[in-house]
Amino acid sequence: MFVPLLLSSVAAGLIATGVMVFFLYLPLTWRGSYYDVLGALGSAITRRVDAQARFLGGLIYFAGGIFFAVFYGWATLSLLRLNYPLPQLNVFPGLPVEVNLFYPLLGAVVGLGHGILVAFILTIIVIEHHPLEQFRSRFILVVSQIISHVAFGATVMFFHSQFLQLLTSPGGA
């Protein structure tokens, strides 16, 4: 079970983190306020905001997305193997794998809690101690983290439910 979980976590984690970054930077499309998370992460190490700092921040962010995807995957795998009947919110019957919307809904709820926790921790650690003044905005950080983590949770649980069904089926990897 380790290899399917690892493969699914890398794939689902990269996809979901990409969705998360999309939601973080979405306000740029209407010139709204946003929190430059990739710049903030990279500049906390390099002490400057440039392409190199954002690249470093992106590496850290996507590595963290894969790390957290393992926990979401473990929960998804446990639910898939559970003998207890889960809510069946199936769409698109007849596909090779079951598309149950219960998983992304559960992921959104878990992502909400995850986002609140991360926003709280980042507010204390990053905002209070960031070396650059421009990354000390509390409100926009909290809002962006909560919204993006809800998107991450829904996406990662959806893709885990799909990938793990394929990887753990008798004909799977």
PDB file of C-alpha atoms in Angstrom:
ATOM      1  CA  MET A   1       0.000   0.000   0.000  1.00  0.00           C
ATOM      2  CA  PHE A   2       2.959   2.337   0.428  1.00  0.00           C
ATOM      3  CA  VAL A   3       3.821   2.655  -3.271  1.00  0.00           C
ATOM      4  CA  PRO A   4       0.254   3.456  -4.436  1.00  0.00           C
ATOM      5  CA  LEU A   5      -0.086   6.003  -1.624  1.00  0.00           C
ATOM      6  CA  LEU A   6       3.261   7.589  -2.503  1.00  0.00           C
ATOM      7  CA  LEU A   7       2.536   7.735  -6.247  1.00  0.00           C
ATOM      8  CA  SER A   8      -0.935   9.118  -5.662  1.00  0.00           C
ATOM      9  CA  SER A   9       0.383  11.667  -3.169  1.00  0.00           C
ATOM     10  CA  VAL A  10       2.991  13.012  -5.571  1.00  0.00           C
ATOM     11  CA  ALA A  11       0.522  13.311  -8.455  1.00  0.00           C
ATOM     12  CA  ALA A  12      -2.441  14.592  -6.420  1.00  0.00           C
ATOM     13  CA  GLY A  13      -0.175  16.856  -4.352  1.00  0.00           C
ATOM     14  CA  LEU A  14       1.320  18.532  -7.425  1.00  0.00           C
ATOM     15  CA  ILE A  15      -2.105  19.020  -9.029  1.00  0.00           C
ATOM     16  CA  ALA A  16      -3.748  20.300  -5.845  1.00  0.00           C
ATOM     17  CA  THR A  17      -0.846  22.624  -5.032  1.00  0.00           C
ATOM     18  CA  GLY A  18      -1.088  24.013  -8.549  1.00  0.00           C
ATOM     19  CA  VAL A  19      -4.801  24.682  -7.950  1.00  0.00           C
ATOM     20  CA  MET A  20      -3.911  26.261  -4.630  1.00  0.00           C
ATOM     21  CA  VAL A  21      -1.375  28.601  -6.243  1.00  0.00           C
ATOM     22  CA  PHE A  22      -3.979  29.485  -8.885  1.00  0.00           C
ATOM     23  CA  PHE A  23      -6.414  30.538  -6.148  1.00  0.00           C
ATOM     24  CA  LEU A  24      -3.690  32.434  -4.274  1.00  0.00           C
ATOM     25  CA  TYR A  25      -2.829  34.546  -7.312  1.00  0.00           C
ATOM     26  CA  LEU A  26      -6.342  34.768  -8.811  1.00  0.00           C
ATOM     27  CA  PRO A  27      -6.885  38.346  -7.505  1.00  0.00           C
ATOM     28  CA  LEU A  28      -4.156  39.479  -9.905  1.00  0.00           C
ATOM     29  CA  THR A  29      -6.663  39.039 -12.748  1.00  0.00           C
ATOM     30  CA  TRP A  30      -8.831  41.877 -11.406  1.00  0.00           C
ATOM     31  CA  ARG A  31      -5.904  43.776  -9.856  1.00  0.00           C
ATOM     32  CA  GLY A  32      -7.104  42.894  -6.386  1.00  0.00           C
ATOM     33  CA  SER A  33      -5.096  42.451  -3.210  1.00  0.00           C
ATOM     34  CA  TYR A  34      -3.212  39.205  -2.912  1.00  0.00           C
ATOM     35  CA  TYR A  35      -0.513  37.743  -0.725  1.00  0.00           C
ATOM     36  CA  ASP A  36       2.594  36.725  -2.665  1.00  0.00           C
ATOM     37  CA  VAL A  37       3.119  33.434  -0.859  1.00  0.00           C
ATOM     38  CA  LEU A  38       5.887  32.184  -3.130  1.00  0.00           C
ATOM     39  CA  GLY A  39       7.724  35.490  -2.788  1.00  0.00           C
ATOM     40  CA  ALA A  40       7.197  35.510   0.962  1.00  0.00           C
ATOM     41  CA  LEU A  41       8.551  31.982   1.400  1.00  0.00           C
ATOM     42  CA  GLY A  42      11.585  32.551  -0.800  1.00  0.00           C
ATOM     43  CA  SER A  43      12.370  36.010   0.547  1.00  0.00           C
ATOM     44  CA  ALA A  44      12.256  34.722   4.127  1.00  0.00           C
ATOM     45  CA  ILE A  45      15.403  32.815   3.175  1.00  0.00           C
ATOM     46  CA  THR A  46      17.039  35.082   0.576  1.00  0.00           C
ATOM     47  CA  ARG A  47      15.936  38.385   2.175  1.00  0.00           C
ATOM     48  CA  ARG A  48      14.982  39.827  -1.229  1.00  0.00           C
ATOM     49  CA  VAL A  49      12.023  39.475  -3.592  1.00  0.00           C
ATOM     50  CA  ASP A  50      13.050  38.415  -7.073  1.00  0.00           C
ATOM     51  CA  ALA A  51      12.610  35.515  -9.494  1.00  0.00           C
ATOM     52  CA  GLN A  52      15.115  33.387  -7.578  1.00  0.00           C
ATOM     53  CA  ALA A  53      13.260  33.904  -4.290  1.00  0.00           C
ATOM     54  CA  ARG A  54       9.914  33.064  -5.926  1.00  0.00           C
ATOM     55  CA  PHE A  55      11.415  29.932  -7.502  1.00  0.00           C
ATOM     56  CA  LEU A  56      12.751  28.842  -4.113  1.00  0.00           C
ATOM     57  CA  GLY A  57       9.362  29.645  -2.569  1.00  0.00           C
ATOM     58  CA  GLY A  58       7.660  27.563  -5.266  1.00  0.00           C
ATOM     59  CA  LEU A  59       9.900  24.580  -4.561  1.00  0.00           C
ATOM     60  CA  ILE A  60       9.150  24.819  -0.855  1.00  0.00           C
ATOM     61  CA  TYR A  61       5.418  25.265  -1.476  1.00  0.00           C
ATOM     62  CA  PHE A  62       5.106  22.308  -3.862  1.00  0.00           C
ATOM     63  CA  ALA A  63       7.197  20.082  -1.567  1.00  0.00           C
ATOM     64  CA  GLY A  64       4.861  21.014   1.279  1.00  0.00           C
ATOM     65  CA  GLY A  65       1.859  20.243  -0.929  1.00  0.00           C
ATOM     66  CA  ILE A  66       3.179  16.752  -1.631  1.00  0.00           C
ATOM     67  CA  PHE A  67       3.947  16.255   2.079  1.00  0.00           C
ATOM     68  CA  PHE A  68       0.416  17.186   3.142  1.00  0.00           C
ATOM     69  CA  ALA A  69      -1.073  15.188   0.266  1.00  0.00           C
ATOM     70  CA  VAL A  70       0.285  12.042   1.955  1.00  0.00           C
ATOM     71  CA  PHE A  71      -1.994  12.664   4.958  1.00  0.00           C
ATOM     72  CA  TYR A  72      -5.019  13.391   2.781  1.00  0.00           C
ATOM     73  CA  GLY A  73      -4.166  10.258   0.785  1.00  0.00           C
ATOM     74  CA  TRP A  74      -3.894   8.144   3.891  1.00  0.00           C
ATOM     75  CA  ALA A  75      -7.376   9.324   4.915  1.00  0.00           C
ATOM     76  CA  THR A  76      -8.745   8.641   1.429  1.00  0.00           C
ATOM     77  CA  LEU A  77      -7.188   5.186   1.317  1.00  0.00           C
ATOM     78  CA  SER A  78      -8.644   4.399   4.730  1.00  0.00           C
ATOM     79  CA  LEU A  79     -12.092   5.486   3.577  1.00  0.00           C
ATOM     80  CA  LEU A  80     -11.835   3.488   0.350  1.00  0.00           C
ATOM     81  CA  ARG A  81     -10.976   0.363   2.342  1.00  0.00           C
ATOM     82  CA  LEU A  82     -13.628   0.970   4.999  1.00  0.00           C
ATOM     83  CA  ASN A  83     -16.444  -1.570   5.136  1.00  0.00           C
ATOM     84  CA  TYR A  84     -18.809   1.088   6.450  1.00  0.00           C
ATOM     85  CA  PRO A  85     -21.099   2.560   3.775  1.00  0.00           C
ATOM     86  CA  LEU A  86     -20.088   6.125   2.899  1.00  0.00           C
ATOM     87  CA  PRO A  87     -22.476   8.674   1.404  1.00  0.00           C
ATOM     88  CA  GLN A  88     -22.825   7.899  -2.287  1.00  0.00           C
ATOM     89  CA  LEU A  89     -22.742  11.123  -4.257  1.00  0.00           C
ATOM     90  CA  ASN A  90     -21.763   9.366  -7.465  1.00  0.00           C
ATOM     91  CA  VAL A  91     -21.683  11.145 -10.792  1.00  0.00           C
ATOM     92  CA  PHE A  92     -20.782   9.841 -14.247  1.00  0.00           C
ATOM     93  CA  PRO A  93     -21.775   6.184 -13.749  1.00  0.00           C
ATOM     94  CA  GLY A  94     -20.114   3.703 -16.030  1.00  0.00           C
ATOM     95  CA  LEU A  95     -16.581   5.073 -15.720  1.00  0.00           C
ATOM     96  CA  PRO A  96     -13.746   2.677 -14.800  1.00  0.00           C
ATOM     97  CA  VAL A  97     -13.506   4.326 -11.375  1.00  0.00           C
ATOM     98  CA  GLU A  98     -16.245   5.583  -9.100  1.00  0.00           C
ATOM     99  CA  VAL A  99     -16.555   9.372  -9.045  1.00  0.00           C
ATOM    100  CA  ASN A 100     -17.988  10.016  -5.600  1.00  0.00           C
ATOM    101  CA  LEU A 101     -18.326  13.714  -4.747  1.00  0.00           C
ATOM    102  CA  PHE A 102     -18.195  12.799  -1.062  1.00  0.00           C
ATOM    103  CA  TYR A 103     -14.382  12.868  -1.261  1.00  0.00           C
ATOM    104  CA  PRO A 104     -13.946  16.445  -2.556  1.00  0.00           C
ATOM    105  CA  LEU A 105     -16.639  17.663  -0.131  1.00  0.00           C
ATOM    106  CA  LEU A 106     -14.835  16.006   2.765  1.00  0.00           C
ATOM    107  CA  GLY A 107     -11.564  17.422   1.430  1.00  0.00           C
ATOM    108  CA  ALA A 108     -13.039  20.931   1.398  1.00  0.00           C
ATOM    109  CA  VAL A 109     -14.056  20.563   5.054  1.00  0.00           C
ATOM    110  CA  VAL A 110     -10.653  19.188   6.059  1.00  0.00           C
ATOM    111  CA  GLY A 111      -9.004  21.892   3.928  1.00  0.00           C
ATOM    112  CA  LEU A 112     -10.979  24.557   5.792  1.00  0.00           C
ATOM    113  CA  GLY A 113      -9.597  23.321   9.103  1.00  0.00           C
ATOM    114  CA  HIS A 114      -6.137  22.933   7.596  1.00  0.00           C
ATOM    115  CA  GLY A 115      -6.330  26.481   6.194  1.00  0.00           C
ATOM    116  CA  ILE A 116      -7.388  27.984   9.509  1.00  0.00           C
ATOM    117  CA  LEU A 117      -4.540  26.190  11.289  1.00  0.00           C
ATOM    118  CA  VAL A 118      -1.955  27.194   8.675  1.00  0.00           C
ATOM    119  CA  ALA A 119      -3.183  30.806   8.612  1.00  0.00           C
ATOM    120  CA  PHE A 120      -2.909  30.951  12.407  1.00  0.00           C
ATOM    121  CA  ILE A 121       0.602  29.485  12.417  1.00  0.00           C
ATOM    122  CA  LEU A 122       1.763  31.673   9.511  1.00  0.00           C
ATOM    123  CA  THR A 123       0.367  34.763  11.194  1.00  0.00           C
ATOM    124  CA  ILE A 124       2.417  34.048  14.287  1.00  0.00           C
ATOM    125  CA  ILE A 125       5.613  32.793  12.640  1.00  0.00           C
ATOM    126  CA  VAL A 126       5.834  34.492   9.237  1.00  0.00           C
ATOM    127  CA  ILE A 127       3.973  37.765   9.694  1.00  0.00           C
ATOM    128  CA  GLU A 128       5.497  38.636  13.026  1.00  0.00           C
ATOM    129  CA  HIS A 129       9.064  37.748  12.049  1.00  0.00           C
ATOM    130  CA  HIS A 130       9.317  38.185   8.281  1.00  0.00           C
ATOM    131  CA  PRO A 131      12.397  40.239   7.382  1.00  0.00           C
ATOM    132  CA  LEU A 132      10.543  42.286   4.707  1.00  0.00           C
ATOM    133  CA  GLU A 133       7.811  44.746   5.669  1.00  0.00           C
ATOM    134  CA  GLN A 134       5.675  44.087   2.584  1.00  0.00           C
ATOM    135  CA  PHE A 135       4.905  40.537   3.787  1.00  0.00           C
ATOM    136  CA  ARG A 136       3.426  41.556   7.134  1.00  0.00           C
ATOM    137  CA  SER A 137      -0.193  41.930   5.977  1.00  0.00           C
ATOM    138  CA  ARG A 138      -2.330  39.753   8.243  1.00  0.00           C
ATOM    139  CA  PHE A 139      -5.832  39.981   6.777  1.00  0.00           C
ATOM    140  CA  ILE A 140      -4.985  39.121   3.172  1.00  0.00           C
ATOM    141  CA  LEU A 141      -2.740  36.242   4.308  1.00  0.00           C
ATOM    142  CA  VAL A 142      -5.504  34.692   6.419  1.00  0.00           C
ATOM    143  CA  VAL A 143      -8.192  35.031   3.743  1.00  0.00           C
ATOM    144  CA  SER A 144      -5.972  33.719   0.957  1.00  0.00           C
ATOM    145  CA  GLN A 145      -4.746  30.768   3.008  1.00  0.00           C
ATOM    146  CA  ILE A 146      -8.240  29.664   4.002  1.00  0.00           C
ATOM    147  CA  ILE A 147      -9.633  29.897   0.454  1.00  0.00           C
ATOM    148  CA  SER A 148      -6.634  28.206  -1.119  1.00  0.00           C
ATOM    149  CA  HIS A 149      -6.593  25.390   1.446  1.00  0.00           C
ATOM    150  CA  VAL A 150     -10.273  24.647   0.829  1.00  0.00           C
ATOM    151  CA  ALA A 151      -9.430  24.376  -2.885  1.00  0.00           C
ATOM    152  CA  PHE A 152      -6.387  22.215  -2.062  1.00  0.00           C
ATOM    153  CA  GLY A 153      -8.400  19.861   0.156  1.00  0.00           C
ATOM    154  CA  ALA A 154     -11.201  19.371  -2.369  1.00  0.00           C
ATOM    155  CA  THR A 155      -8.757  18.832  -5.235  1.00  0.00           C
ATOM    156  CA  VAL A 156      -6.348  16.523  -3.442  1.00  0.00           C
ATOM    157  CA  MET A 157      -9.125  14.311  -2.049  1.00  0.00           C
ATOM    158  CA  PHE A 158     -10.820  14.090  -5.461  1.00  0.00           C
ATOM    159  CA  PHE A 159      -7.645  13.062  -7.253  1.00  0.00           C
ATOM    160  CA  HIS A 160      -6.604  10.701  -4.465  1.00  0.00           C
ATOM    161  CA  SER A 161      -9.976   8.969  -4.672  1.00  0.00           C
ATOM    162  CA  GLN A 162      -9.450   8.490  -8.406  1.00  0.00           C
ATOM    163  CA  PHE A 163      -5.765   7.536  -8.402  1.00  0.00           C
ATOM    164  CA  LEU A 164      -5.989   5.203  -5.408  1.00  0.00           C
ATOM    165  CA  GLN A 165      -8.914   3.318  -6.921  1.00  0.00           C
ATOM    166  CA  LEU A 166      -6.831   2.740 -10.048  1.00  0.00           C
ATOM    167  CA  LEU A 167      -3.610   1.915  -8.199  1.00  0.00           C
ATOM    168  CA  THR A 168      -5.144  -0.443  -5.630  1.00  0.00           C
ATOM    169  CA  SER A 169      -7.585  -2.301  -7.868  1.00  0.00           C
ATOM    170  CA  PRO A 170      -6.693  -5.938  -8.619  1.00  0.00           C
ATOM    171  CA  GLY A 171      -5.523  -4.982 -12.123  1.00  0.00           C
ATOM    172  CA  GLY A 172      -3.775  -1.770 -10.897  1.00  0.00           C
ATOM    173  CA  ALA A 173      -0.101  -1.093 -10.212  1.00  0.00           C
TER     174      ALA A 173
END
